[in-house]
């Protein structure tokens, strides 16, 4: 900490040393704790060590062996692992997808492993369906002039540059989204149903508990002192509106749904 202070340009306020307060010893009290005079040591005990303990407890809570096992199996859906297993199918671990299928009972481990191996074996061919080839016909089938050939060569080179750029962008941390969109765009989500469900679970897993904590914070703002006697259904609706305020909802659709719940309202809308 002292080295950081010396290198930093920011002026830190010097911690003050407090005066020792003498407290009389109580009856039957054998000893007293020694009061810490050093402000740095006091800051370390009261601030730094509790913060480290809290971080350590949260890390142990969130990254326990069960969670780590699921994260390891989810990593098999990444672009890098799929390309590795595409070249060497024997690299797929024997106990792959065990934790994931035990946690999510809708997944069958045998079907998931089979679909995963089938998808990885045809991954290069499936990936090519998203990109148009530079030439649809051979040179003997077409009679192209020199100017047109130059134009086509320029366009094909630009397409190849865009394709290379797209492939580089897909090799980042968003590769799960890429695989998920690949299954949807090619219409293979129904063919590889278990694989699609597993990847869908992987891309929708929350990375933290901030969304749940945000909901409780919103509930405190919604349920004020004036709304303390509101019903549970109404409170749930108000919290949903407050939490999901960024979702665009058509006003006409809401009016139609509300109107169809009453025959009187339907007549009013018709009139």
PDB file of C-alpha atoms in Angstrom:
ATOM      1  CA  UNK A   1       0.000   0.000   0.000  1.00  0.00           C
ATOM      2  CA  UNK A   2       2.825   2.385   0.829  1.00  0.00           C
ATOM      3  CA  UNK A   3       4.518   1.652  -2.519  1.00  0.00           C
ATOM      4  CA  UNK A   4       1.243   2.409  -4.314  1.00  0.00           C
ATOM      5  CA  UNK A   5       0.957   5.714  -2.465  1.00  0.00           C
ATOM      6  CA  UNK A   6       4.526   6.651  -3.385  1.00  0.00           C
ATOM      7  CA  UNK A   7       3.970   5.955  -7.110  1.00  0.00           C
ATOM      8  CA  UNK A   8       0.563   7.613  -7.283  1.00  0.00           C
ATOM      9  CA  UNK A   9       0.153  11.299  -8.123  1.00  0.00           C
ATOM     10  CA  UNK A  10      -2.940  11.559  -5.961  1.00  0.00           C
ATOM     11  CA  UNK A  11      -2.461  13.159  -2.570  1.00  0.00           C
ATOM     12  CA  UNK A  12      -3.666  10.821   0.139  1.00  0.00           C
ATOM     13  CA  UNK A  13      -4.723  12.147   3.483  1.00  0.00           C
ATOM     14  CA  UNK A  14      -2.543  10.954   6.312  1.00  0.00           C
ATOM     15  CA  UNK A  15      -4.348   8.709   8.756  1.00  0.00           C
ATOM     16  CA  UNK A  16      -4.538  10.252  12.155  1.00  0.00           C
ATOM     17  CA  UNK A  17      -3.400   8.506  15.292  1.00  0.00           C
ATOM     18  CA  UNK A  18      -6.147   8.583  17.875  1.00  0.00           C
ATOM     19  CA  UNK A  19      -5.472   9.132  21.530  1.00  0.00           C
ATOM     20  CA  UNK A  20      -5.794   6.108  23.775  1.00  0.00           C
ATOM     21  CA  UNK A  21      -8.859   6.192  25.963  1.00  0.00           C
ATOM     22  CA  UNK A  22      -8.403   4.567  29.310  1.00  0.00           C
ATOM     23  CA  UNK A  23     -11.378   2.493  30.375  1.00  0.00           C
ATOM     24  CA  UNK A  24     -11.636   1.269  33.948  1.00  0.00           C
ATOM     25  CA  UNK A  25     -11.524  -2.460  34.392  1.00  0.00           C
ATOM     26  CA  UNK A  26     -14.832  -3.989  35.379  1.00  0.00           C
ATOM     27  CA  UNK A  27     -15.456  -6.358  38.230  1.00  0.00           C
ATOM     28  CA  UNK A  28     -14.098  -9.894  37.671  1.00  0.00           C
ATOM     29  CA  UNK A  29     -12.422  -8.792  34.447  1.00  0.00           C
ATOM     30  CA  UNK A  30      -9.057 -10.470  34.259  1.00  0.00           C
ATOM     31  CA  UNK A  31      -7.572  -8.851  31.172  1.00  0.00           C
ATOM     32  CA  UNK A  32      -8.308  -6.258  28.540  1.00  0.00           C
ATOM     33  CA  UNK A  33      -7.571  -6.143  24.802  1.00  0.00           C
ATOM     34  CA  UNK A  34      -4.675  -4.013  23.775  1.00  0.00           C
ATOM     35  CA  UNK A  35      -5.916  -1.041  21.823  1.00  0.00           C
ATOM     36  CA  UNK A  36      -4.294  -0.552  18.427  1.00  0.00           C
ATOM     37  CA  UNK A  37      -2.621   2.812  18.010  1.00  0.00           C
ATOM     38  CA  UNK A  38      -1.203   2.453  14.488  1.00  0.00           C
ATOM     39  CA  UNK A  39      -3.830   3.859  12.040  1.00  0.00           C
ATOM     40  CA  UNK A  40      -2.570   1.710   9.147  1.00  0.00           C
ATOM     41  CA  UNK A  41      -2.907  -1.458  11.198  1.00  0.00           C
ATOM     42  CA  UNK A  42      -6.339  -0.326  12.353  1.00  0.00           C
ATOM     43  CA  UNK A  43      -7.442   0.300   8.746  1.00  0.00           C
ATOM     44  CA  UNK A  44      -6.145  -3.124   7.770  1.00  0.00           C
ATOM     45  CA  UNK A  45      -8.089  -4.884  10.520  1.00  0.00           C
ATOM     46  CA  UNK A  46     -11.342  -2.942  10.165  1.00  0.00           C
ATOM     47  CA  UNK A  47     -11.495  -2.543   6.363  1.00  0.00           C
ATOM     48  CA  UNK A  48      -9.058  -4.616   4.309  1.00  0.00           C
ATOM     49  CA  UNK A  49      -9.360  -7.977   6.048  1.00  0.00           C
ATOM     50  CA  UNK A  50     -13.207  -7.967   6.199  1.00  0.00           C
ATOM     51  CA  UNK A  51     -13.311  -7.079   2.497  1.00  0.00           C
ATOM     52  CA  UNK A  52     -10.963  -9.949   1.642  1.00  0.00           C
ATOM     53  CA  UNK A  53     -13.020 -12.351   3.751  1.00  0.00           C
ATOM     54  CA  UNK A  54     -16.198 -11.283   1.963  1.00  0.00           C
ATOM     55  CA  UNK A  55     -14.593 -11.725  -1.470  1.00  0.00           C
ATOM     56  CA  UNK A  56     -13.226 -15.135  -0.494  1.00  0.00           C
ATOM     57  CA  UNK A  57     -16.619 -16.310   0.774  1.00  0.00           C
ATOM     58  CA  UNK A  58     -18.372 -15.124  -2.383  1.00  0.00           C
ATOM     59  CA  UNK A  59     -15.811 -16.849  -4.616  1.00  0.00           C
ATOM     60  CA  UNK A  60     -16.184 -20.110  -2.709  1.00  0.00           C
ATOM     61  CA  UNK A  61     -19.968 -19.817  -2.821  1.00  0.00           C
ATOM     62  CA  UNK A  62     -20.250 -19.087  -6.541  1.00  0.00           C
ATOM     63  CA  UNK A  63     -17.437 -21.303  -7.802  1.00  0.00           C
ATOM     64  CA  UNK A  64     -18.077 -24.481  -5.875  1.00  0.00           C
ATOM     65  CA  UNK A  65     -17.262 -27.871  -7.483  1.00  0.00           C
ATOM     66  CA  UNK A  66     -20.804 -28.319  -8.839  1.00  0.00           C
ATOM     67  CA  UNK A  67     -20.811 -24.952 -10.600  1.00  0.00           C
ATOM     68  CA  UNK A  68     -17.297 -25.434 -11.957  1.00  0.00           C
ATOM     69  CA  UNK A  69     -18.308 -28.789 -13.425  1.00  0.00           C
ATOM     70  CA  UNK A  70     -21.198 -27.203 -15.325  1.00  0.00           C
ATOM     71  CA  UNK A  71     -18.966 -24.377 -16.559  1.00  0.00           C
ATOM     72  CA  UNK A  72     -16.419 -26.893 -17.831  1.00  0.00           C
ATOM     73  CA  UNK A  73     -19.111 -28.709 -19.794  1.00  0.00           C
ATOM     74  CA  UNK A  74     -20.515 -25.452 -21.182  1.00  0.00           C
ATOM     75  CA  UNK A  75     -17.031 -24.642 -22.490  1.00  0.00           C
ATOM     76  CA  UNK A  76     -17.412 -27.609 -24.872  1.00  0.00           C
ATOM     77  CA  UNK A  77     -19.935 -25.516 -26.825  1.00  0.00           C
ATOM     78  CA  UNK A  78     -17.344 -22.848 -27.585  1.00  0.00           C
ATOM     79  CA  UNK A  79     -16.047 -22.409 -31.108  1.00  0.00           C
ATOM     80  CA  UNK A  80     -12.540 -23.455 -30.128  1.00  0.00           C
ATOM     81  CA  UNK A  81     -13.609 -26.748 -28.541  1.00  0.00           C
ATOM     82  CA  UNK A  82     -15.959 -27.599 -31.403  1.00  0.00           C
ATOM     83  CA  UNK A  83     -13.153 -27.149 -33.931  1.00  0.00           C
ATOM     84  CA  UNK A  84     -10.829 -29.302 -31.813  1.00  0.00           C
ATOM     85  CA  UNK A  85     -13.348 -32.143 -31.515  1.00  0.00           C
ATOM     86  CA  UNK A  86     -14.215 -31.788 -35.213  1.00  0.00           C
ATOM     87  CA  UNK A  87     -10.614 -32.726 -36.040  1.00  0.00           C
ATOM     88  CA  UNK A  88     -10.251 -35.363 -33.311  1.00  0.00           C
ATOM     89  CA  UNK A  89     -13.570 -36.751 -31.978  1.00  0.00           C
ATOM     90  CA  UNK A  90     -11.683 -38.891 -29.463  1.00  0.00           C
ATOM     91  CA  UNK A  91     -10.838 -35.746 -27.489  1.00  0.00           C
ATOM     92  CA  UNK A  92     -14.398 -35.561 -26.148  1.00  0.00           C
ATOM     93  CA  UNK A  93     -14.214 -36.539 -22.447  1.00  0.00           C
ATOM     94  CA  UNK A  94     -15.970 -39.710 -21.370  1.00  0.00           C
ATOM     95  CA  UNK A  95     -17.897 -37.973 -18.586  1.00  0.00           C
ATOM     96  CA  UNK A  96     -18.910 -34.942 -20.637  1.00  0.00           C
ATOM     97  CA  UNK A  97     -22.351 -33.376 -20.005  1.00  0.00           C
ATOM     98  CA  UNK A  98     -22.912 -35.441 -16.843  1.00  0.00           C
ATOM     99  CA  UNK A  99     -23.233 -32.458 -14.503  1.00  0.00           C
ATOM    100  CA  UNK A 100     -25.298 -30.502 -17.016  1.00  0.00           C
ATOM    101  CA  UNK A 101     -27.797 -33.319 -17.570  1.00  0.00           C
ATOM    102  CA  UNK A 102     -28.043 -34.064 -13.852  1.00  0.00           C
ATOM    103  CA  UNK A 103     -28.879 -30.426 -13.160  1.00  0.00           C
ATOM    104  CA  UNK A 104     -31.284 -29.963 -16.087  1.00  0.00           C
ATOM    105  CA  UNK A 105     -33.443 -33.074 -16.307  1.00  0.00           C
ATOM    106  CA  UNK A 106     -34.895 -32.134 -19.707  1.00  0.00           C
ATOM    107  CA  UNK A 107     -31.587 -33.123 -21.319  1.00  0.00           C
ATOM    108  CA  UNK A 108     -30.778 -36.727 -22.167  1.00  0.00           C
ATOM    109  CA  UNK A 109     -27.049 -37.359 -21.915  1.00  0.00           C
ATOM    110  CA  UNK A 110     -26.884 -40.018 -24.638  1.00  0.00           C
ATOM    111  CA  UNK A 111     -28.813 -37.953 -27.178  1.00  0.00           C
ATOM    112  CA  UNK A 112     -26.860 -34.837 -26.272  1.00  0.00           C
ATOM    113  CA  UNK A 113     -23.513 -36.572 -26.791  1.00  0.00           C
ATOM    114  CA  UNK A 114     -24.698 -38.093 -30.078  1.00  0.00           C
ATOM    115  CA  UNK A 115     -26.013 -34.790 -31.418  1.00  0.00           C
ATOM    116  CA  UNK A 116     -22.862 -32.992 -30.287  1.00  0.00           C
ATOM    117  CA  UNK A 117     -20.597 -35.422 -32.151  1.00  0.00           C
ATOM    118  CA  UNK A 118     -22.790 -35.266 -35.258  1.00  0.00           C
ATOM    119  CA  UNK A 119     -22.810 -31.471 -35.181  1.00  0.00           C
ATOM    120  CA  UNK A 120     -19.049 -31.191 -34.710  1.00  0.00           C
ATOM    121  CA  UNK A 121     -18.358 -33.669 -37.520  1.00  0.00           C
ATOM    122  CA  UNK A 122     -20.376 -31.509 -39.961  1.00  0.00           C
ATOM    123  CA  UNK A 123     -19.533 -28.153 -38.441  1.00  0.00           C
ATOM    124  CA  UNK A 124     -17.314 -26.943 -41.282  1.00  0.00           C
ATOM    125  CA  UNK A 125     -20.015 -27.734 -43.852  1.00  0.00           C
ATOM    126  CA  UNK A 126     -22.757 -26.132 -41.756  1.00  0.00           C
ATOM    127  CA  UNK A 127     -20.668 -23.007 -41.274  1.00  0.00           C
ATOM    128  CA  UNK A 128     -20.214 -22.613 -45.032  1.00  0.00           C
ATOM    129  CA  UNK A 129     -23.967 -22.368 -45.580  1.00  0.00           C
ATOM    130  CA  UNK A 130     -23.971 -18.926 -43.944  1.00  0.00           C
ATOM    131  CA  UNK A 131     -21.460 -17.500 -46.426  1.00  0.00           C
ATOM    132  CA  UNK A 132     -22.143 -17.205 -50.138  1.00  0.00           C
ATOM    133  CA  UNK A 133     -19.379 -18.652 -52.336  1.00  0.00           C
ATOM    134  CA  UNK A 134     -17.315 -16.220 -54.382  1.00  0.00           C
ATOM    135  CA  UNK A 135     -18.281 -18.039 -57.610  1.00  0.00           C
ATOM    136  CA  UNK A 136     -21.430 -19.983 -58.347  1.00  0.00           C
ATOM    137  CA  UNK A 137     -20.267 -21.254 -61.748  1.00  0.00           C
ATOM    138  CA  UNK A 138     -17.023 -22.350 -63.304  1.00  0.00           C
ATOM    139  CA  UNK A 139     -15.148 -20.173 -65.791  1.00  0.00           C
ATOM    140  CA  UNK A 140     -16.064 -22.449 -68.714  1.00  0.00           C
ATOM    141  CA  UNK A 141     -19.770 -21.936 -68.055  1.00  0.00           C
ATOM    142  CA  UNK A 142     -19.542 -18.148 -68.296  1.00  0.00           C
ATOM    143  CA  UNK A 143     -18.306 -15.748 -70.959  1.00  0.00           C
ATOM    144  CA  UNK A 144     -17.159 -12.734 -68.949  1.00  0.00           C
ATOM    145  CA  UNK A 145     -15.277  -9.777 -70.357  1.00  0.00           C
ATOM    146  CA  UNK A 146     -12.068  -8.476 -68.803  1.00  0.00           C
ATOM    147  CA  UNK A 147     -13.796  -5.497 -67.158  1.00  0.00           C
ATOM    148  CA  UNK A 148     -16.499  -7.682 -65.662  1.00  0.00           C
ATOM    149  CA  UNK A 149     -13.904 -10.183 -64.488  1.00  0.00           C
ATOM    150  CA  UNK A 150     -11.988  -7.380 -62.779  1.00  0.00           C
ATOM    151  CA  UNK A 151     -15.197  -6.170 -61.143  1.00  0.00           C
ATOM    152  CA  UNK A 152     -16.046  -9.669 -59.928  1.00  0.00           C
ATOM    153  CA  UNK A 153     -12.523 -10.190 -58.608  1.00  0.00           C
ATOM    154  CA  UNK A 154     -12.710  -6.946 -56.609  1.00  0.00           C
ATOM    155  CA  UNK A 155     -16.090  -7.867 -55.151  1.00  0.00           C
ATOM    156  CA  UNK A 156     -14.932 -11.389 -54.322  1.00  0.00           C
ATOM    157  CA  UNK A 157     -11.827 -10.076 -52.564  1.00  0.00           C
ATOM    158  CA  UNK A 158     -13.952  -7.693 -50.505  1.00  0.00           C
ATOM    159  CA  UNK A 159     -16.307 -10.550 -49.641  1.00  0.00           C
ATOM    160  CA  UNK A 160     -13.358 -12.679 -48.539  1.00  0.00           C
ATOM    161  CA  UNK A 161     -12.098  -9.840 -46.353  1.00  0.00           C
ATOM    162  CA  UNK A 162     -15.530  -9.525 -44.766  1.00  0.00           C
ATOM    163  CA  UNK A 163     -15.686 -13.289 -44.254  1.00  0.00           C
ATOM    164  CA  UNK A 164     -12.272 -13.325 -42.581  1.00  0.00           C
ATOM    165  CA  UNK A 165     -13.313 -10.413 -40.386  1.00  0.00           C
ATOM    166  CA  UNK A 166     -16.511 -12.233 -39.420  1.00  0.00           C
ATOM    167  CA  UNK A 167     -14.614 -15.400 -38.549  1.00  0.00           C
ATOM    168  CA  UNK A 168     -12.170 -13.429 -36.397  1.00  0.00           C
ATOM    169  CA  UNK A 169     -15.045 -11.761 -34.568  1.00  0.00           C
ATOM    170  CA  UNK A 170     -16.656 -15.145 -33.944  1.00  0.00           C
ATOM    171  CA  UNK A 171     -13.539 -16.502 -32.243  1.00  0.00           C
ATOM    172  CA  UNK A 172     -14.065 -14.303 -29.202  1.00  0.00           C
ATOM    173  CA  UNK A 173     -16.068 -14.794 -26.047  1.00  0.00           C
ATOM    174  CA  UNK A 174     -19.362 -14.539 -27.986  1.00  0.00           C
ATOM    175  CA  UNK A 175     -18.844 -17.899 -29.670  1.00  0.00           C
ATOM    176  CA  UNK A 176     -21.780 -19.413 -27.750  1.00  0.00           C
ATOM    177  CA  UNK A 177     -24.076 -16.814 -29.291  1.00  0.00           C
ATOM    178  CA  UNK A 178     -22.566 -17.601 -32.682  1.00  0.00           C
ATOM    179  CA  UNK A 179     -23.302 -21.331 -32.346  1.00  0.00           C
ATOM    180  CA  UNK A 180     -26.808 -20.571 -31.078  1.00  0.00           C
ATOM    181  CA  UNK A 181     -27.531 -18.261 -34.033  1.00  0.00           C
ATOM    182  CA  UNK A 182     -25.988 -20.795 -36.401  1.00  0.00           C
ATOM    183  CA  UNK A 183     -28.482 -23.459 -35.340  1.00  0.00           C
ATOM    184  CA  UNK A 184     -31.376 -21.025 -35.755  1.00  0.00           C
ATOM    185  CA  UNK A 185     -30.341 -19.538 -39.094  1.00  0.00           C
ATOM    186  CA  UNK A 186     -29.737 -22.934 -40.686  1.00  0.00           C
ATOM    187  CA  UNK A 187     -32.952 -24.421 -39.296  1.00  0.00           C
ATOM    188  CA  UNK A 188     -31.080 -27.145 -37.419  1.00  0.00           C
ATOM    189  CA  UNK A 189     -32.562 -26.334 -34.021  1.00  0.00           C
ATOM    190  CA  UNK A 190     -35.200 -29.025 -34.565  1.00  0.00           C
ATOM    191  CA  UNK A 191     -32.659 -31.549 -35.873  1.00  0.00           C
ATOM    192  CA  UNK A 192     -30.281 -31.099 -32.929  1.00  0.00           C
ATOM    193  CA  UNK A 193     -33.010 -30.475 -30.370  1.00  0.00           C
ATOM    194  CA  UNK A 194     -31.053 -31.512 -27.265  1.00  0.00           C
ATOM    195  CA  UNK A 195     -27.952 -29.646 -28.386  1.00  0.00           C
ATOM    196  CA  UNK A 196     -30.059 -26.560 -29.059  1.00  0.00           C
ATOM    197  CA  UNK A 197     -31.660 -26.795 -25.605  1.00  0.00           C
ATOM    198  CA  UNK A 198     -28.272 -27.170 -23.921  1.00  0.00           C
ATOM    199  CA  UNK A 199     -26.792 -24.167 -25.745  1.00  0.00           C
ATOM    200  CA  UNK A 200     -29.946 -22.178 -25.003  1.00  0.00           C
ATOM    201  CA  UNK A 201     -29.452 -22.915 -21.306  1.00  0.00           C
ATOM    202  CA  UNK A 202     -25.799 -21.904 -21.579  1.00  0.00           C
ATOM    203  CA  UNK A 203     -26.473 -18.527 -23.207  1.00  0.00           C
ATOM    204  CA  UNK A 204     -29.265 -17.647 -20.769  1.00  0.00           C
ATOM    205  CA  UNK A 205     -27.502 -18.523 -17.522  1.00  0.00           C
ATOM    206  CA  UNK A 206     -27.128 -15.402 -15.353  1.00  0.00           C
ATOM    207  CA  UNK A 207     -23.534 -14.526 -14.592  1.00  0.00           C
ATOM    208  CA  UNK A 208     -24.448 -12.895 -11.281  1.00  0.00           C
ATOM    209  CA  UNK A 209     -27.340 -12.354  -8.880  1.00  0.00           C
ATOM    210  CA  UNK A 210     -27.660  -8.671  -9.748  1.00  0.00           C
ATOM    211  CA  UNK A 211     -30.988  -9.165 -11.558  1.00  0.00           C
ATOM    212  CA  UNK A 212     -32.562 -10.735  -8.465  1.00  0.00           C
ATOM    213  CA  UNK A 213     -31.147  -8.053  -6.205  1.00  0.00           C
ATOM    214  CA  UNK A 214     -32.411  -5.389  -8.607  1.00  0.00           C
ATOM    215  CA  UNK A 215     -35.914  -6.838  -8.345  1.00  0.00           C
ATOM    216  CA  UNK A 216     -35.874  -6.524  -4.565  1.00  0.00           C
ATOM    217  CA  UNK A 217     -34.623  -2.955  -4.868  1.00  0.00           C
ATOM    218  CA  UNK A 218     -37.480  -2.149  -7.230  1.00  0.00           C
ATOM    219  CA  UNK A 219     -39.965  -3.723  -4.833  1.00  0.00           C
ATOM    220  CA  UNK A 220     -38.812  -1.380  -2.089  1.00  0.00           C
ATOM    221  CA  UNK A 221     -39.393   1.569  -4.403  1.00  0.00           C
ATOM    222  CA  UNK A 222     -42.810   0.344  -5.541  1.00  0.00           C
ATOM    223  CA  UNK A 223     -44.186  -0.766  -2.183  1.00  0.00           C
ATOM    224  CA  UNK A 224     -44.118   2.559  -0.406  1.00  0.00           C
ATOM    225  CA  UNK A 225     -45.892   3.539   2.790  1.00  0.00           C
ATOM    226  CA  UNK A 226     -48.984   4.545   0.815  1.00  0.00           C
ATOM    227  CA  UNK A 227     -49.071   1.164  -0.975  1.00  0.00           C
ATOM    228  CA  UNK A 228     -48.532  -0.991   2.089  1.00  0.00           C
ATOM    229  CA  UNK A 229     -51.998  -2.563   1.796  1.00  0.00           C
ATOM    230  CA  UNK A 230     -51.830  -3.386  -1.928  1.00  0.00           C
ATOM    231  CA  UNK A 231     -52.646  -6.930  -3.013  1.00  0.00           C
ATOM    232  CA  UNK A 232     -49.995  -9.439  -4.031  1.00  0.00           C
ATOM    233  CA  UNK A 233     -51.152  -9.679  -7.653  1.00  0.00           C
ATOM    234  CA  UNK A 234     -51.146  -5.921  -8.122  1.00  0.00           C
ATOM    235  CA  UNK A 235     -47.742  -5.606  -6.459  1.00  0.00           C
ATOM    236  CA  UNK A 236     -46.342  -8.313  -8.734  1.00  0.00           C
ATOM    237  CA  UNK A 237     -47.657  -6.499 -11.797  1.00  0.00           C
ATOM    238  CA  UNK A 238     -46.222  -3.159 -10.706  1.00  0.00           C
ATOM    239  CA  UNK A 239     -42.813  -4.711 -10.016  1.00  0.00           C
ATOM    240  CA  UNK A 240     -42.780  -6.381 -13.442  1.00  0.00           C
ATOM    241  CA  UNK A 241     -43.633  -3.095 -15.135  1.00  0.00           C
ATOM    242  CA  UNK A 242     -40.884  -1.344 -13.206  1.00  0.00           C
ATOM    243  CA  UNK A 243     -38.217  -4.026 -13.792  1.00  0.00           C
ATOM    244  CA  UNK A 244     -39.002  -4.622 -17.467  1.00  0.00           C
ATOM    245  CA  UNK A 245     -39.506  -0.991 -18.409  1.00  0.00           C
ATOM    246  CA  UNK A 246     -36.989  -1.263 -21.259  1.00  0.00           C
ATOM    247  CA  UNK A 247     -39.162  -3.771 -23.163  1.00  0.00           C
ATOM    248  CA  UNK A 248     -41.277  -2.080 -25.815  1.00  0.00           C
ATOM    249  CA  UNK A 249     -44.956  -3.036 -25.552  1.00  0.00           C
ATOM    250  CA  UNK A 250     -47.572  -2.061 -28.111  1.00  0.00           C
ATOM    251  CA  UNK A 251     -50.319   0.048 -26.562  1.00  0.00           C
ATOM    252  CA  UNK A 252     -52.952  -1.271 -28.971  1.00  0.00           C
ATOM    253  CA  UNK A 253     -52.105  -4.854 -28.025  1.00  0.00           C
ATOM    254  CA  UNK A 254     -52.480  -4.083 -24.318  1.00  0.00           C
ATOM    255  CA  UNK A 255     -55.831  -2.372 -24.928  1.00  0.00           C
ATOM    256  CA  UNK A 256     -57.116  -5.337 -26.958  1.00  0.00           C
ATOM    257  CA  UNK A 257     -56.074  -7.869 -24.307  1.00  0.00           C
ATOM    258  CA  UNK A 258     -57.653  -5.783 -21.563  1.00  0.00           C
ATOM    259  CA  UNK A 259     -60.830  -5.237 -23.586  1.00  0.00           C
ATOM    260  CA  UNK A 260     -61.389  -8.931 -24.336  1.00  0.00           C
ATOM    261  CA  UNK A 261     -61.699  -9.618 -20.621  1.00  0.00           C
ATOM    262  CA  UNK A 262     -65.043  -7.811 -20.502  1.00  0.00           C
ATOM    263  CA  UNK A 263     -67.981  -7.805 -22.893  1.00  0.00           C
ATOM    264  CA  UNK A 264     -68.798  -4.207 -21.950  1.00  0.00           C
ATOM    265  CA  UNK A 265     -65.339  -3.035 -22.945  1.00  0.00           C
ATOM    266  CA  UNK A 266     -65.541  -4.912 -26.243  1.00  0.00           C
ATOM    267  CA  UNK A 267     -68.786  -3.111 -27.094  1.00  0.00           C
ATOM    268  CA  UNK A 268     -67.191   0.208 -26.185  1.00  0.00           C
ATOM    269  CA  UNK A 269     -64.269  -0.466 -28.513  1.00  0.00           C
ATOM    270  CA  UNK A 270     -66.573  -1.465 -31.354  1.00  0.00           C
ATOM    271  CA  UNK A 271     -68.614   1.687 -30.943  1.00  0.00           C
TER     272      UNK A 271
END
